[in-house]
Amino acid sequence: MVENLGIFLAILAVAACGTTVPGTTEPSDAAVADGPSPTQEDGGSTDAARPTDDGSVADGAIDAGCPSDTFSDCSPMTRASCTVPPLPAAGDVTWLPNVIYSTPFRGTAGAQPQALDLAVPKVARGAPFVVIVHGGGWRGGDKSDHRDDLLRLAGQGYVAAAINYRLVNNGAVPNRAPAAASDTRCAIRWAKAHAASYGADPDRVVAVGASAGANLVALLGTSPNDADLDATDGGACETSGTPKPAGIVSYYGRMDLRRPPIPDYLVDYIGRDGDWLGRESANSPALHVSALAPPFLLIHGQADGTVPVEQSRLFHDALDRASVPNALVELPGQDHGFPLFATTPGHLPASCSTLQFLSHFQPDPPVLRPQRTVVYVLKETAPGEQIFLRGGHANGLVAAGNAAQAFEPIRYLSTKNATSSLGKQSDLFLDWSSDSLLDWTCDQWPASFGPRRTYSSDGYGEDPENRWGLHAWKFDVLMDGAPGEWFEFKAVLRRSGAGGAQDSWEPDVNQPGTPFVTGNHWAKKGAITFVRFGGSAVTSSPL
């Protein structure tokens, strides 16, 4: 669970018409259900902390001065109106379609692997990872239904994914429950295992589901330790760690599969063979609520003709009885299947409450202090030859073929070299689409080279930090961030001659101990790093 996100939410009842949801100044038709009032009988109080997974007490108490409909920091959980963010501009988000999170299952119809679509913001450092699970009655729907939702979220700084999962079919392997729940658990574990590669925080994975997808994400929160839901039918997926997210958003989900109406698609999903009653119960989140469940936001239309609003109401009541932080937003007159981020007036409270809920999982803005960072590249060069760097930050964009977006702002610390000073003034980023300049240095100036030149006076030449000999090209900059943050780079050898300049990239390297394998060198901010051109070995020490 995210540190300092222990939240105790008792949501104040708001009249369905002409009232104002706290935190806004505009009227709303959305009804926000209230949490239970503590009684003498249950010993509850509005400032009682909750136990966490390990039995300790979470910082989930409402501050004595906060209204009952707020998070522990007094900020509101729901919001009636807002400006839904637009789709981001081209280039602000990296789109990674069809990323495999699970290999084919034995006997699965078509033997297709399960995949997700991923949207990564231009710069992500410790961002929440939002995983969206589509609806469709467990037999239809597709991750592509949420492409715009992913782009919209990534444009706001979230790493966001939408998953596919096994769908019920009439074939030899019908993919009945718990197939879809098992795939969803695999996907959440995959997100946690790979979050850091995309700049996200594995402790800030939030699941969002619609309709059947809402049932699946709710099970993540109520039954994370149910091994029967991990039945993978012989497939291979991420199995380490808990599938419980840090928070869950449910749009018009079915939470008790036993309650009528019982449509045909639900019968197909549960089946009527073997212990179907056991499957029905095991896949009903409302029957498995405990105090260890994460925060929930429930959204439902009051005129839902597919999944009655009573499904969210009974789940809301169960969460309240277990003192789980949650809010229920009901939309008067609204039916089933509206988009996650609709902008129509009747749906806006749902969109705005979802954005409000997700915002609480955003980390505090990092304090980025400039870190002096030095890289030496050892490469013997001849007159007319020069070494450059290209590189960027460690969020996986390079491996995905989106190198131009993986940039790091830099500021050169030495501009005394007349040859390189002009170029340094206009070079503001270490990136993969332009050259960053290095200066030639040596550990001891050879007498045969003429008058002695020093790095401190001339911007090149003899350098006391150079412990490696002649031709150690130096990259000496300030980079924003924390000491020890990774970035990656590759060196380019440029030969200038009568026929123009010719560039030669160094070959791929296999440096040990890096966050992930890209064939590039890796270094840390706030350190001095030495590599050989084309060599995998690295020497590094803090500055």
PDB file of C-alpha atoms in Angstrom, residues 271-436:
ATOM      1  CA  GLY A 271     -21.378 -22.265 -15.763  1.00  0.00           C
ATOM      2  CA  ARG A 272     -23.801 -24.762 -14.345  1.00  0.00           C
ATOM      3  CA  ASP A 273     -21.425 -27.690 -13.986  1.00  0.00           C
ATOM      4  CA  GLY A 274     -19.462 -28.934 -10.981  1.00  0.00           C
ATOM      5  CA  ASP A 275     -19.372 -26.580  -8.020  1.00  0.00           C
ATOM      6  CA  TRP A 276     -20.992 -23.668  -9.815  1.00  0.00           C
ATOM      7  CA  LEU A 277     -22.399 -22.335  -6.572  1.00  0.00           C
ATOM      8  CA  GLY A 278     -18.861 -22.173  -5.191  1.00  0.00           C
ATOM      9  CA  ARG A 279     -17.643 -20.329  -8.297  1.00  0.00           C
ATOM     10  CA  GLU A 280     -20.551 -17.919  -8.026  1.00  0.00           C
ATOM     11  CA  SER A 281     -19.636 -17.107  -4.431  1.00  0.00           C
ATOM     12  CA  ALA A 282     -15.859 -16.957  -5.012  1.00  0.00           C
ATOM     13  CA  ASN A 283     -16.339 -14.427  -7.826  1.00  0.00           C
ATOM     14  CA  SER A 284     -18.666 -12.137  -5.835  1.00  0.00           C
ATOM     15  CA  PRO A 285     -16.553  -9.342  -4.287  1.00  0.00           C
ATOM     16  CA  ALA A 286     -19.340  -8.271  -1.897  1.00  0.00           C
ATOM     17  CA  LEU A 287     -19.051 -11.601  -0.083  1.00  0.00           C
ATOM     18  CA  HIS A 288     -15.336 -11.241   0.693  1.00  0.00           C
ATOM     19  CA  VAL A 289     -14.873  -7.702   2.026  1.00  0.00           C
ATOM     20  CA  SER A 290     -12.454  -7.249   4.913  1.00  0.00           C
ATOM     21  CA  ALA A 291     -10.777  -4.328   6.634  1.00  0.00           C
ATOM     22  CA  LEU A 292      -7.662  -5.017   4.556  1.00  0.00           C
ATOM     23  CA  ALA A 293      -9.291  -3.979   1.279  1.00  0.00           C
ATOM     24  CA  PRO A 294      -7.841  -0.865  -0.413  1.00  0.00           C
ATOM     25  CA  PRO A 295      -9.808   2.369  -0.968  1.00  0.00           C
ATOM     26  CA  PHE A 296     -12.711   2.077  -3.426  1.00  0.00           C
ATOM     27  CA  LEU A 297     -14.545   4.595  -5.595  1.00  0.00           C
ATOM     28  CA  LEU A 298     -17.881   3.203  -6.823  1.00  0.00           C
ATOM     29  CA  ILE A 299     -19.763   4.830  -9.713  1.00  0.00           C
ATOM     30  CA  HIS A 300     -23.211   3.751 -10.911  1.00  0.00           C
ATOM     31  CA  GLY A 301     -26.141   5.122 -12.883  1.00  0.00           C
ATOM     32  CA  GLN A 302     -29.427   5.062 -10.988  1.00  0.00           C
ATOM     33  CA  ALA A 303     -31.301   3.996 -14.166  1.00  0.00           C
ATOM     34  CA  ASP A 304     -28.909   1.137 -15.002  1.00  0.00           C
ATOM     35  CA  GLY A 305     -30.987  -1.532 -16.747  1.00  0.00           C
ATOM     36  CA  THR A 306     -28.120  -4.009 -17.113  1.00  0.00           C
ATOM     37  CA  VAL A 307     -26.537  -4.072 -13.654  1.00  0.00           C
ATOM     38  CA  PRO A 308     -28.915  -2.578 -11.069  1.00  0.00           C
ATOM     39  CA  VAL A 309     -27.503   0.224  -8.930  1.00  0.00           C
ATOM     40  CA  GLU A 310     -28.303  -1.935  -5.889  1.00  0.00           C
ATOM     41  CA  GLN A 311     -25.168  -3.925  -6.744  1.00  0.00           C
ATOM     42  CA  SER A 312     -22.942  -0.947  -5.944  1.00  0.00           C
ATOM     43  CA  ARG A 313     -25.092   0.036  -2.986  1.00  0.00           C
ATOM     44  CA  LEU A 314     -24.775  -3.351  -1.305  1.00  0.00           C
ATOM     45  CA  PHE A 315     -21.029  -3.359  -1.953  1.00  0.00           C
ATOM     46  CA  HIS A 316     -20.751   0.157  -0.538  1.00  0.00           C
ATOM     47  CA  ASP A 317     -22.588  -1.029   2.591  1.00  0.00           C
ATOM     48  CA  ALA A 318     -20.257  -4.020   2.947  1.00  0.00           C
ATOM     49  CA  LEU A 319     -17.202  -1.775   2.645  1.00  0.00           C
ATOM     50  CA  ASP A 320     -18.668   0.579   5.251  1.00  0.00           C
ATOM     51  CA  ARG A 321     -19.282  -2.275   7.687  1.00  0.00           C
ATOM     52  CA  ALA A 322     -15.624  -3.280   7.318  1.00  0.00           C
ATOM     53  CA  SER A 323     -14.472   0.346   7.724  1.00  0.00           C
ATOM     54  CA  VAL A 324     -12.900   0.313   4.270  1.00  0.00           C
ATOM     55  CA  PRO A 325     -12.461   3.826   2.814  1.00  0.00           C
ATOM     56  CA  ASN A 326     -14.902   4.189  -0.055  1.00  0.00           C
ATOM     57  CA  ALA A 327     -17.348   6.505  -1.793  1.00  0.00           C
ATOM     58  CA  LEU A 328     -20.392   5.771  -3.940  1.00  0.00           C
ATOM     59  CA  VAL A 329     -21.315   8.268  -6.656  1.00  0.00           C
ATOM     60  CA  GLU A 330     -24.773   7.660  -8.124  1.00  0.00           C
ATOM     61  CA  LEU A 331     -25.805   9.367 -11.346  1.00  0.00           C
ATOM     62  CA  PRO A 332     -29.548  10.111 -11.536  1.00  0.00           C
ATOM     63  CA  GLY A 333     -31.197   9.041 -14.788  1.00  0.00           C
ATOM     64  CA  GLN A 334     -28.057   7.381 -16.189  1.00  0.00           C
ATOM     65  CA  ASP A 335     -28.006   3.893 -17.705  1.00  0.00           C
ATOM     66  CA  HIS A 336     -25.198   1.368 -18.152  1.00  0.00           C
ATOM     67  CA  GLY A 337     -22.026   1.666 -20.197  1.00  0.00           C
ATOM     68  CA  PHE A 338     -21.067   5.345 -20.160  1.00  0.00           C
ATOM     69  CA  PRO A 339     -17.369   6.188 -20.795  1.00  0.00           C
ATOM     70  CA  LEU A 340     -14.845   6.638 -18.025  1.00  0.00           C
ATOM     71  CA  PHE A 341     -14.223  10.282 -18.879  1.00  0.00           C
ATOM     72  CA  ALA A 342     -17.509  11.473 -20.354  1.00  0.00           C
ATOM     73  CA  THR A 343     -17.999  15.248 -20.469  1.00  0.00           C
ATOM     74  CA  THR A 344     -21.811  15.350 -20.675  1.00  0.00           C
ATOM     75  CA  PRO A 345     -23.353  17.086 -17.643  1.00  0.00           C
ATOM     76  CA  GLY A 346     -25.057  13.966 -16.301  1.00  0.00           C
ATOM     77  CA  HIS A 347     -21.806  11.991 -16.368  1.00  0.00           C
ATOM     78  CA  LEU A 348     -19.349  14.705 -15.349  1.00  0.00           C
ATOM     79  CA  PRO A 349     -19.460  13.880 -11.598  1.00  0.00           C
ATOM     80  CA  ALA A 350     -18.222  10.360 -12.433  1.00  0.00           C
ATOM     81  CA  SER A 351     -15.357  11.613 -14.605  1.00  0.00           C
ATOM     82  CA  CYS A 352     -14.329  14.271 -12.101  1.00  0.00           C
ATOM     83  CA  SER A 353     -14.542  11.933  -9.111  1.00  0.00           C
ATOM     84  CA  THR A 354     -12.343   9.402 -10.907  1.00  0.00           C
ATOM     85  CA  LEU A 355      -9.749  12.068 -11.657  1.00  0.00           C
ATOM     86  CA  GLN A 356      -9.973  13.266  -8.060  1.00  0.00           C
ATOM     87  CA  PHE A 357      -9.550   9.729  -6.707  1.00  0.00           C
ATOM     88  CA  LEU A 358      -6.552   8.991  -8.942  1.00  0.00           C
ATOM     89  CA  SER A 359      -4.876  12.278  -8.039  1.00  0.00           C
ATOM     90  CA  HIS A 360      -4.394  11.117  -4.472  1.00  0.00           C
ATOM     91  CA  PHE A 361      -1.995   8.445  -5.674  1.00  0.00           C
ATOM     92  CA  GLN A 362       0.258  10.971  -7.364  1.00  0.00           C
ATOM     93  CA  PRO A 363       3.524  11.334  -5.426  1.00  0.00           C
ATOM     94  CA  ASP A 364       4.565  14.627  -3.975  1.00  0.00           C
ATOM     95  CA  PRO A 365       6.500  16.637  -6.565  1.00  0.00           C
ATOM     96  CA  PRO A 366      10.115  15.550  -6.297  1.00  0.00           C
ATOM     97  CA  VAL A 367      12.679  17.995  -5.068  1.00  0.00           C
ATOM     98  CA  LEU A 368      15.056  17.949  -8.005  1.00  0.00           C
ATOM     99  CA  ARG A 369      18.459  19.254  -7.071  1.00  0.00           C
ATOM    100  CA  PRO A 370      21.141  19.644  -9.707  1.00  0.00           C
ATOM    101  CA  GLN A 371      23.619  16.786  -9.502  1.00  0.00           C
ATOM    102  CA  ARG A 372      27.094  17.131 -10.916  1.00  0.00           C
ATOM    103  CA  THR A 373      27.502  14.136 -13.178  1.00  0.00           C
ATOM    104  CA  VAL A 374      30.672  13.123 -15.025  1.00  0.00           C
ATOM    105  CA  VAL A 375      31.177  10.476 -17.701  1.00  0.00           C
ATOM    106  CA  TYR A 376      34.546   9.564 -19.226  1.00  0.00           C
ATOM    107  CA  VAL A 377      34.656   7.592 -22.475  1.00  0.00           C
ATOM    108  CA  LEU A 378      38.085   6.119 -23.247  1.00  0.00           C
ATOM    109  CA  LYS A 379      38.712   6.065 -26.979  1.00  0.00           C
ATOM    110  CA  GLU A 380      41.985   6.749 -28.761  1.00  0.00           C
ATOM    111  CA  THR A 381      41.330   9.373 -31.398  1.00  0.00           C
ATOM    112  CA  ALA A 382      43.298  10.985 -34.205  1.00  0.00           C
ATOM    113  CA  PRO A 383      43.228  14.614 -35.379  1.00  0.00           C
ATOM    114  CA  GLY A 384      39.841  15.371 -36.904  1.00  0.00           C
ATOM    115  CA  GLU A 385      38.061  12.827 -34.690  1.00  0.00           C
ATOM    116  CA  GLN A 386      35.717  13.647 -31.835  1.00  0.00           C
ATOM    117  CA  ILE A 387      33.461  11.773 -29.403  1.00  0.00           C
ATOM    118  CA  PHE A 388      29.828  12.692 -28.745  1.00  0.00           C
ATOM    119  CA  LEU A 389      27.143  11.212 -26.504  1.00  0.00           C
ATOM    120  CA  ARG A 390      23.496  10.516 -27.048  1.00  0.00           C
ATOM    121  CA  GLY A 391      21.247   9.213 -24.316  1.00  0.00           C
ATOM    122  CA  GLY A 392      18.413   9.862 -21.927  1.00  0.00           C
ATOM    123  CA  HIS A 393      16.517   8.808 -18.843  1.00  0.00           C
ATOM    124  CA  ALA A 394      15.719   5.278 -17.763  1.00  0.00           C
ATOM    125  CA  ASN A 395      12.041   4.743 -18.476  1.00  0.00           C
ATOM    126  CA  GLY A 396      12.164   2.077 -21.160  1.00  0.00           C
ATOM    127  CA  LEU A 397      11.391   4.368 -24.089  1.00  0.00           C
ATOM    128  CA  VAL A 398      14.651   3.579 -25.819  1.00  0.00           C
ATOM    129  CA  ALA A 399      13.933  -0.125 -25.861  1.00  0.00           C
ATOM    130  CA  ALA A 400      10.500   0.666 -27.266  1.00  0.00           C
ATOM    131  CA  GLY A 401      11.897   2.562 -30.232  1.00  0.00           C
ATOM    132  CA  ASN A 402      10.869   5.994 -28.999  1.00  0.00           C
ATOM    133  CA  ALA A 403      14.332   7.302 -28.343  1.00  0.00           C
ATOM    134  CA  ALA A 404      13.668  10.951 -29.119  1.00  0.00           C
ATOM    135  CA  GLN A 405      11.405  11.280 -26.092  1.00  0.00           C
ATOM    136  CA  ALA A 406      13.831   9.914 -23.496  1.00  0.00           C
ATOM    137  CA  PHE A 407      15.643  13.154 -22.664  1.00  0.00           C
ATOM    138  CA  GLU A 408      17.459  14.581 -19.641  1.00  0.00           C
ATOM    139  CA  PRO A 409      17.965  18.343 -19.161  1.00  0.00           C
ATOM    140  CA  ILE A 410      21.665  19.203 -18.756  1.00  0.00           C
ATOM    141  CA  ARG A 411      23.830  22.228 -18.058  1.00  0.00           C
ATOM    142  CA  TYR A 412      27.524  22.082 -18.961  1.00  0.00           C
ATOM    143  CA  LEU A 413      29.960  22.954 -16.189  1.00  0.00           C
ATOM    144  CA  SER A 414      32.865  23.818 -18.455  1.00  0.00           C
ATOM    145  CA  THR A 415      32.613  26.088 -21.477  1.00  0.00           C
ATOM    146  CA  LYS A 416      36.276  27.064 -21.683  1.00  0.00           C
ATOM    147  CA  ASN A 417      37.009  24.867 -24.685  1.00  0.00           C
ATOM    148  CA  ALA A 418      36.683  27.277 -27.596  1.00  0.00           C
ATOM    149  CA  THR A 419      35.966  24.394 -29.979  1.00  0.00           C
ATOM    150  CA  SER A 420      32.948  23.109 -28.079  1.00  0.00           C
ATOM    151  CA  SER A 421      31.675  26.145 -26.139  1.00  0.00           C
ATOM    152  CA  LEU A 422      29.266  27.404 -28.803  1.00  0.00           C
ATOM    153  CA  GLY A 423      27.647  24.010 -29.236  1.00  0.00           C
ATOM    154  CA  LYS A 424      27.289  23.607 -25.481  1.00  0.00           C
ATOM    155  CA  GLN A 425      25.333  26.837 -25.199  1.00  0.00           C
ATOM    156  CA  SER A 426      22.563  25.457 -27.423  1.00  0.00           C
ATOM    157  CA  ASP A 427      22.668  21.875 -26.124  1.00  0.00           C
ATOM    158  CA  LEU A 428      20.105  21.776 -23.307  1.00  0.00           C
ATOM    159  CA  PHE A 429      19.339  18.051 -23.241  1.00  0.00           C
ATOM    160  CA  LEU A 430      21.009  14.685 -23.304  1.00  0.00           C
ATOM    161  CA  ASP A 431      18.735  12.928 -25.783  1.00  0.00           C
ATOM    162  CA  TRP A 432      18.788  10.408 -28.599  1.00  0.00           C
ATOM    163  CA  SER A 433      18.187  12.792 -31.468  1.00  0.00           C
ATOM    164  CA  SER A 434      21.063  15.275 -31.054  1.00  0.00           C
ATOM    165  CA  ASP A 435      24.709  15.260 -30.020  1.00  0.00           C
ATOM    166  CA  SER A 436      26.017  16.192 -26.573  1.00  0.00           C
TER     167      SER A 436
END
